[in-house]
CSV table of C-alpha atoms in Angstrom, one decimal:
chain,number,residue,atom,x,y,z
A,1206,UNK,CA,0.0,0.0,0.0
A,1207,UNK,CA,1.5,3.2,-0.9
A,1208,UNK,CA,0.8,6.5,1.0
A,1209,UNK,CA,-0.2,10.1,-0.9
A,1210,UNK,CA,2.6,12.2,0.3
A,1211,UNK,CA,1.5,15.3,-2.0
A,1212,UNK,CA,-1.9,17.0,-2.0
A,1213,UNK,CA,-1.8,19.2,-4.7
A,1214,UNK,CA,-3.7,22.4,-4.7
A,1215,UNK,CA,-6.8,23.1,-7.5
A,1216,UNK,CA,-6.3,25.5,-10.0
A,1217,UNK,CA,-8.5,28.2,-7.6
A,1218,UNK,CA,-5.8,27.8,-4.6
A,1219,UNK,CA,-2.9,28.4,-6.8
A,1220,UNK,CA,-4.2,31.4,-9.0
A,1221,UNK,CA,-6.5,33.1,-7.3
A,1222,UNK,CA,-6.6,32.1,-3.2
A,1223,UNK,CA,-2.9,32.1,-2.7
A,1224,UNK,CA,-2.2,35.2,-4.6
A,1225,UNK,CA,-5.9,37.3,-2.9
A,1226,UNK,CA,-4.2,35.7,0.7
A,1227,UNK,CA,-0.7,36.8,0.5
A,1228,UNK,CA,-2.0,40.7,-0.8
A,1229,UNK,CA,-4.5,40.9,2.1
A,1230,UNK,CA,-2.0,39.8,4.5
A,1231,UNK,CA,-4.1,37.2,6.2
A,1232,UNK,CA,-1.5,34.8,6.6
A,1233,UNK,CA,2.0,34.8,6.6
A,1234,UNK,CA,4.4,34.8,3.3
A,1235,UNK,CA,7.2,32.4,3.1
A,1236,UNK,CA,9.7,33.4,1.1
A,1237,UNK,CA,11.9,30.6,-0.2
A,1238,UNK,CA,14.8,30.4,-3.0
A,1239,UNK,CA,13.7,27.8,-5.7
A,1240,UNK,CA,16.3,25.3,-5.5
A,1241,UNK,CA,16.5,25.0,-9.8
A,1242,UNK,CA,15.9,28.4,-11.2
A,1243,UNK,CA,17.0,30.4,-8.1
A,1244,UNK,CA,13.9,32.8,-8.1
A,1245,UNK,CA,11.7,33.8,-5.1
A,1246,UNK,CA,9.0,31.6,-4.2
A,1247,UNK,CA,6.1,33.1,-2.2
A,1248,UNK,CA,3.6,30.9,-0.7
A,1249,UNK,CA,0.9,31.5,2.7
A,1250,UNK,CA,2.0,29.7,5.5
A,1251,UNK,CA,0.6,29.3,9.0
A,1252,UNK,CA,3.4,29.6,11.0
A,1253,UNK,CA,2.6,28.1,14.7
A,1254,UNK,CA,4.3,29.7,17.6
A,1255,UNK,CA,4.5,27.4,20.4
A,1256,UNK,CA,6.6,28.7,24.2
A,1257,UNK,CA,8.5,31.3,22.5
A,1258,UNK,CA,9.5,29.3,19.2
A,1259,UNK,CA,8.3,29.5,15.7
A,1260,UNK,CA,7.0,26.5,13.2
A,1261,UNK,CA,5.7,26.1,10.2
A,1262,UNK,CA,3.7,22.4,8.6
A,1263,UNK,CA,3.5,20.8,5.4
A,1264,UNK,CA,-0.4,20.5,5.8
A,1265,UNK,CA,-0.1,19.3,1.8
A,1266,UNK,CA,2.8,17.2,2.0
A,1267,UNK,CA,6.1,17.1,0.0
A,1268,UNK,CA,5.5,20.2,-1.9
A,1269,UNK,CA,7.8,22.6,-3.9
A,1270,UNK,CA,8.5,25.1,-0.6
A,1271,UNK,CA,9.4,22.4,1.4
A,1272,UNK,CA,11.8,20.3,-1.2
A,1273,UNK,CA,12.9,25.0,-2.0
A,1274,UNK,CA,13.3,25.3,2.0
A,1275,UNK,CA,15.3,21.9,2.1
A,1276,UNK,CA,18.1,22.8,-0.1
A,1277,UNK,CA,18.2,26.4,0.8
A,1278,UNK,CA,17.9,25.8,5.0
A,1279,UNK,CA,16.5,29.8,5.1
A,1280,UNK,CA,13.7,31.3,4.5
A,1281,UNK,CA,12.1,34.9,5.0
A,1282,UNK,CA,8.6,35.0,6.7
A,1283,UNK,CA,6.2,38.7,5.7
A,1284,UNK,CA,3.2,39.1,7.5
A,1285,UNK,CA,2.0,42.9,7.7
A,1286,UNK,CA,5.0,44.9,6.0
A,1287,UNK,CA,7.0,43.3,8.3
A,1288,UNK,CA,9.8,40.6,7.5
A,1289,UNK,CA,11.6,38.5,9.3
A,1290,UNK,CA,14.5,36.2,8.1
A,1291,UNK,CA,15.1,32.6,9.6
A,1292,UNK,CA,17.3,29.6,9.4
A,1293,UNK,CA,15.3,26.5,8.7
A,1294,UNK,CA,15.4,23.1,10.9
A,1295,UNK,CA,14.0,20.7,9.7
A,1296,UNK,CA,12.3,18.3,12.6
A,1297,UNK,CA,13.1,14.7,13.3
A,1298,UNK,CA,9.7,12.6,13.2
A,1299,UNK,CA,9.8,12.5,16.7
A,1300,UNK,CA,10.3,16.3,17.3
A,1301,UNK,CA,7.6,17.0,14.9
A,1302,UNK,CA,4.5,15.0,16.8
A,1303,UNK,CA,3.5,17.6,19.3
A,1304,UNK,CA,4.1,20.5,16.7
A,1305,UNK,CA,1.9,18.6,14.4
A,1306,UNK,CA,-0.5,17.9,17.1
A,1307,UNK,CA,-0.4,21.8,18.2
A,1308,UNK,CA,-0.8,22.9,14.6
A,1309,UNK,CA,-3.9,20.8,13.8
A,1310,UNK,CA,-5.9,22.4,17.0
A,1311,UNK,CA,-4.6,25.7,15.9
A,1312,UNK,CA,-5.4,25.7,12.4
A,1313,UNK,CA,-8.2,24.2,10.4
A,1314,UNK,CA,-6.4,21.7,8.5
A,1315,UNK,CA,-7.7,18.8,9.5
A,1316,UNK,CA,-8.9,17.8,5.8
A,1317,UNK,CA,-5.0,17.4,4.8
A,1318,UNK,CA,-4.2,15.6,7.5
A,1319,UNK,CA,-7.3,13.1,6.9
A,1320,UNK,CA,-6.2,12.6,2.9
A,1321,UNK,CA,-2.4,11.7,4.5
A,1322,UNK,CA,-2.3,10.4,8.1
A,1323,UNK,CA,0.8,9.6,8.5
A,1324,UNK,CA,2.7,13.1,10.0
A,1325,UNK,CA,5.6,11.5,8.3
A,1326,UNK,CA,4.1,13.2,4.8
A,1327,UNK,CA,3.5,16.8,6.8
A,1328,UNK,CA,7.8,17.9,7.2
A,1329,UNK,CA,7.7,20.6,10.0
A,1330,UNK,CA,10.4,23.3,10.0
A,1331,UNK,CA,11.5,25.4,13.7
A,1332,UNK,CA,12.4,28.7,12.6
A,1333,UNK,CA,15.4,30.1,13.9
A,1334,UNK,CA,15.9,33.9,13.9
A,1335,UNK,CA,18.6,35.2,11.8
A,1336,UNK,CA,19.3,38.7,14.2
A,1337,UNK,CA,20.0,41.5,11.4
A,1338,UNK,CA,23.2,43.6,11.7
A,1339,UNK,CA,22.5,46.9,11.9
């Protein structure tokens, strides 16, 4: 039995949610370098803060910002005007089951994590401040 490890978003989400989402400013904008053509990627995220530290879930899998955020470990996050570059962890299986578990009562996402189960297919990042020098 083989497990879905991508959910890939409709034609709506890509063209006309994503884009309407990241211009309101109702979620949060990762910024990731594509790791082939070295252009900015923009995508909403949900990033979960949890006792002081910030996270941020796959809800749709192995997508293009996670395999991005893989190969370039850094990311910048936008919400509001304001930006905020990190360093990327990615968590172990075992450090990622009470962020998962803290994410899904946070967030309504529960439909993703219904199509893929397993919190293997959902790669969760800690987001480590990079301090600016000013």
């Amino acid at each position: 039995m083989t497990t879905k490890s991508y959910c890939r978003p409709g034609w709506l989400t890509i063209n006309v949610l994503n884009p309407l989402i990241r211009r309101l400013g109702t979620a949060s904008t990762l910024k990731v370098t594509r790791r082939q053509t070295g252009t900015l990627q923009r995508v909403p995220v949900n990033v979960l803060e949890l006792a002081g530290v910030r996270y941020v879930v796959s809800m749709r899998g192995q997508t293009h910002w996670v395999r991005n955020l893989r190969a370039a470990g850094r990311c910048t996050i936008q919400r509001r005007g304001r930006r905020q570059p990190y360093l990327a962890v990615e968590l172990s299986e075992e450090q990622q089951s009470p962020i998962i578990t803290a994410y899904r009562s946070q967030w309504q996402v529960q439909r993703f994590f219904d199509q893929m189960p397993n919190s293997i297919d959902h790669p969760a990042f800690r987001l480590d401040p990079i301090e600016s020098r000013g």
